[in-house]
């Protein structure tokens, strides 16, 4: 009823996205951009909607990167999320590492748990157990109820103990 109401349009776009109506989400996010809004959250949402809709998302990604520290953080997080969901864990790990490092300077970030989980899981899937352990420990500090994080961290701990035990046995064998 109020086509000029940007809050209503943003809500509609987010509802379209949540319902899996990615063409509708893209259309509504782009209308907001055409109305002159260049809010970094809008650009991030458009980037993700365009990706989910099978469209090129390079323009909102580059606009985000041009928005200073907060924009670069959001770009790294969004692109890292895309790569993670595409199972490109090496690409995701590099971008999510940058996002984790930049998060404090970028200001408040609502979904810290998702960022730390994806960073930890990507590192784990890349056999970088040290980085995975760090991210998962941070995840559990921020939200001790993250069950997947707790399970994966325990798995890493058990593997670390087994590796240390094997190394001691190998060392003792060499001394004989």
Coordinates of C-alpha atoms in Angstrom, one line a residue:
X1 CA 0.0 0.0 0.0
X2 CA 2.9 2.3 0.6
X3 CA 5.5 1.8 -2.2
X4 CA 7.7 4.6 -0.8
X5 CA 8.0 2.9 2.6
X6 CA 11.5 1.5 2.6
X7 CA 11.1 -0.4 5.8
X8 CA 8.0 -2.2 4.5
X9 CA 9.9 -2.9 1.2
X10 CA 12.9 -4.3 3.2
X11 CA 10.6 -6.5 5.2
X12 CA 8.9 -7.7 2.0
X13 CA 12.3 -8.5 0.5
X14 CA 13.5 -10.4 3.6
X15 CA 10.2 -12.3 3.6
X16 CA 10.6 -13.3 0.0
X17 CA 14.2 -14.4 0.7
X18 CA 13.1 -16.5 3.7
X19 CA 10.4 -18.1 1.7
X20 CA 12.8 -19.1 -1.1
X21 CA 11.3 -16.5 -3.5
X22 CA 14.8 -15.3 -4.6
X23 CA 13.6 -13.5 -7.7
X24 CA 11.1 -11.6 -5.6
X25 CA 13.8 -10.8 -3.0
X26 CA 16.2 -9.5 -5.7
X27 CA 13.4 -7.4 -7.2
X28 CA 12.6 -5.8 -3.9
X29 CA 16.2 -5.3 -2.8
X30 CA 17.0 -3.7 -6.2
X31 CA 14.0 -1.3 -5.9
X32 CA 15.5 -0.2 -2.6
X33 CA 18.8 0.4 -4.3
X34 CA 17.0 2.3 -7.1
X35 CA 15.5 4.5 -4.4
X36 CA 19.0 5.6 -3.5
X37 CA 19.7 3.4 -0.4
X38 CA 23.3 2.1 -0.3
X39 CA 23.0 0.6 3.2
X40 CA 25.7 -2.1 3.6
X41 CA 23.1 -4.6 5.0
X42 CA 21.0 -4.0 1.9
X43 CA 24.0 -4.7 -0.3
X44 CA 24.8 -7.9 1.6
X45 CA 21.2 -9.1 1.3
X46 CA 21.1 -8.3 -2.4
X47 CA 24.4 -10.1 -2.9
X48 CA 23.0 -13.3 -1.2
X49 CA 19.6 -13.1 -2.9
X50 CA 21.3 -12.7 -6.3
X51 CA 23.6 -15.7 -5.6
X52 CA 20.6 -17.8 -4.4
X53 CA 18.8 -16.8 -7.6
X54 CA 21.8 -17.9 -9.8
X55 CA 22.7 -14.3 -10.8
X56 CA 26.0 -12.5 -10.8
X57 CA 26.6 -10.9 -7.4
X58 CA 29.9 -9.2 -8.2
X59 CA 28.4 -5.6 -8.3
X60 CA 27.0 -5.6 -4.8
X61 CA 30.1 -7.4 -3.6
X62 CA 32.4 -4.7 -5.0
X63 CA 30.1 -1.9 -3.6
X64 CA 30.4 -3.5 -0.2
X65 CA 34.2 -3.7 -0.4
X66 CA 34.3 0.0 -1.2
X67 CA 32.4 0.9 2.0
X68 CA 35.3 0.8 4.3
X69 CA 36.0 -1.6 7.1
X70 CA 32.4 -2.5 7.9
X71 CA 31.6 -3.1 4.2
X72 CA 34.8 -5.1 3.6
X73 CA 33.9 -7.2 6.7
X74 CA 30.4 -7.8 5.4
X75 CA 31.7 -8.7 1.9
X76 CA 34.2 -11.2 3.3
X77 CA 31.5 -12.7 5.5
X78 CA 28.9 -12.9 2.6
X79 CA 31.4 -14.3 0.1
X80 CA 32.8 -16.7 2.6
X81 CA 29.2 -17.9 3.3
X82 CA 28.6 -18.4 -0.4
X83 CA 31.8 -20.4 -0.8
X84 CA 31.0 -22.4 2.4
X85 CA 27.6 -23.3 1.1
X86 CA 29.2 -24.3 -2.3
X87 CA 31.5 -26.6 -0.3
X88 CA 34.6 -24.6 -1.4
X89 CA 36.0 -24.8 2.1
X90 CA 39.5 -23.5 1.2
X91 CA 38.0 -20.4 -0.3
X92 CA 35.5 -20.1 2.6
X93 CA 38.3 -20.5 5.2
X94 CA 40.4 -17.7 3.8
X95 CA 37.5 -15.2 3.6
X96 CA 36.0 -16.2 6.9
X97 CA 39.4 -15.8 8.6
X98 CA 39.5 -12.2 7.3
X99 CA 35.9 -11.7 8.5
X100 CA 36.7 -13.0 12.0
X101 CA 39.7 -10.8 12.3
X102 CA 37.8 -7.7 11.1
X103 CA 34.6 -8.3 13.1
X104 CA 35.7 -6.3 16.2
X105 CA 36.6 -3.2 14.0
X106 CA 33.5 -3.5 11.9
X107 CA 31.1 -2.9 14.9
X108 CA 28.2 -5.0 16.1
X109 CA 27.6 -8.2 14.2
X110 CA 24.5 -10.1 15.1
X111 CA 25.4 -13.6 13.8
X112 CA 28.8 -14.1 15.4
X113 CA 27.9 -17.8 16.1
X114 CA 27.3 -18.5 12.4
X115 CA 30.6 -16.8 11.4
X116 CA 32.6 -18.7 14.0
X117 CA 30.9 -22.0 13.1
X118 CA 31.5 -21.6 9.4
X119 CA 35.1 -20.5 10.0
X120 CA 35.8 -23.5 12.3
X121 CA 34.0 -26.1 10.1
X122 CA 35.8 -24.8 7.0
X123 CA 39.2 -25.0 8.8
X124 CA 38.4 -28.5 10.0
X125 CA 37.4 -29.6 6.5
X126 CA 40.7 -28.2 5.2
X127 CA 42.6 -30.2 7.9
X128 CA 43.6 -27.1 9.7
X129 CA 42.8 -28.4 13.2
X130 CA 44.6 -25.6 15.0
X131 CA 42.5 -22.9 13.4
X132 CA 39.4 -25.0 13.7
X133 CA 40.1 -25.5 17.4
X134 CA 40.6 -21.7 17.9
X135 CA 37.3 -20.7 16.1
X136 CA 35.3 -23.4 17.8
X137 CA 36.6 -22.4 21.2
X138 CA 35.6 -18.8 20.5
X139 CA 32.2 -20.1 19.3
X140 CA 31.6 -21.9 22.6
X141 CA 32.8 -18.9 24.6
X142 CA 30.2 -16.8 22.8
X143 CA 27.4 -19.4 22.9
X144 CA 28.1 -22.5 25.0
X145 CA 25.0 -24.1 23.7
X146 CA 26.2 -24.7 20.2
X147 CA 26.1 -28.5 20.1
X148 CA 27.7 -29.0 16.7
X149 CA 30.6 -26.8 17.7
X150 CA 31.0 -28.7 21.0
X151 CA 31.0 -32.1 19.2
X152 CA 33.5 -31.0 16.6
X153 CA 35.8 -29.4 19.2
X154 CA 35.7 -32.7 21.2
X155 CA 36.6 -34.6 18.0
X156 CA 39.6 -32.3 17.4
X157 CA 40.7 -32.8 21.0
X158 CA 40.5 -36.6 20.8
X159 CA 42.5 -36.5 17.5
X160 CA 45.1 -34.2 19.1
X161 CA 45.5 -36.6 22.1
X162 CA 45.8 -39.6 19.7
X163 CA 48.4 -37.8 17.6
X164 CA 50.5 -36.9 20.7
X165 CA 50.3 -40.5 21.9
X166 CA 51.4 -41.8 18.5
X167 CA 54.2 -39.3 18.4
X168 CA 55.5 -40.4 21.9
X169 CA 55.3 -44.1 20.8
X170 CA 57.2 -43.3 17.7
X171 CA 59.8 -41.4 19.6
X172 CA 60.2 -44.2 22.2
X173 CA 60.6 -46.7 19.3
X174 CA 63.4 -44.6 17.8
X175 CA 65.3 -44.5 21.1
X176 CA 65.4 -48.3 21.4

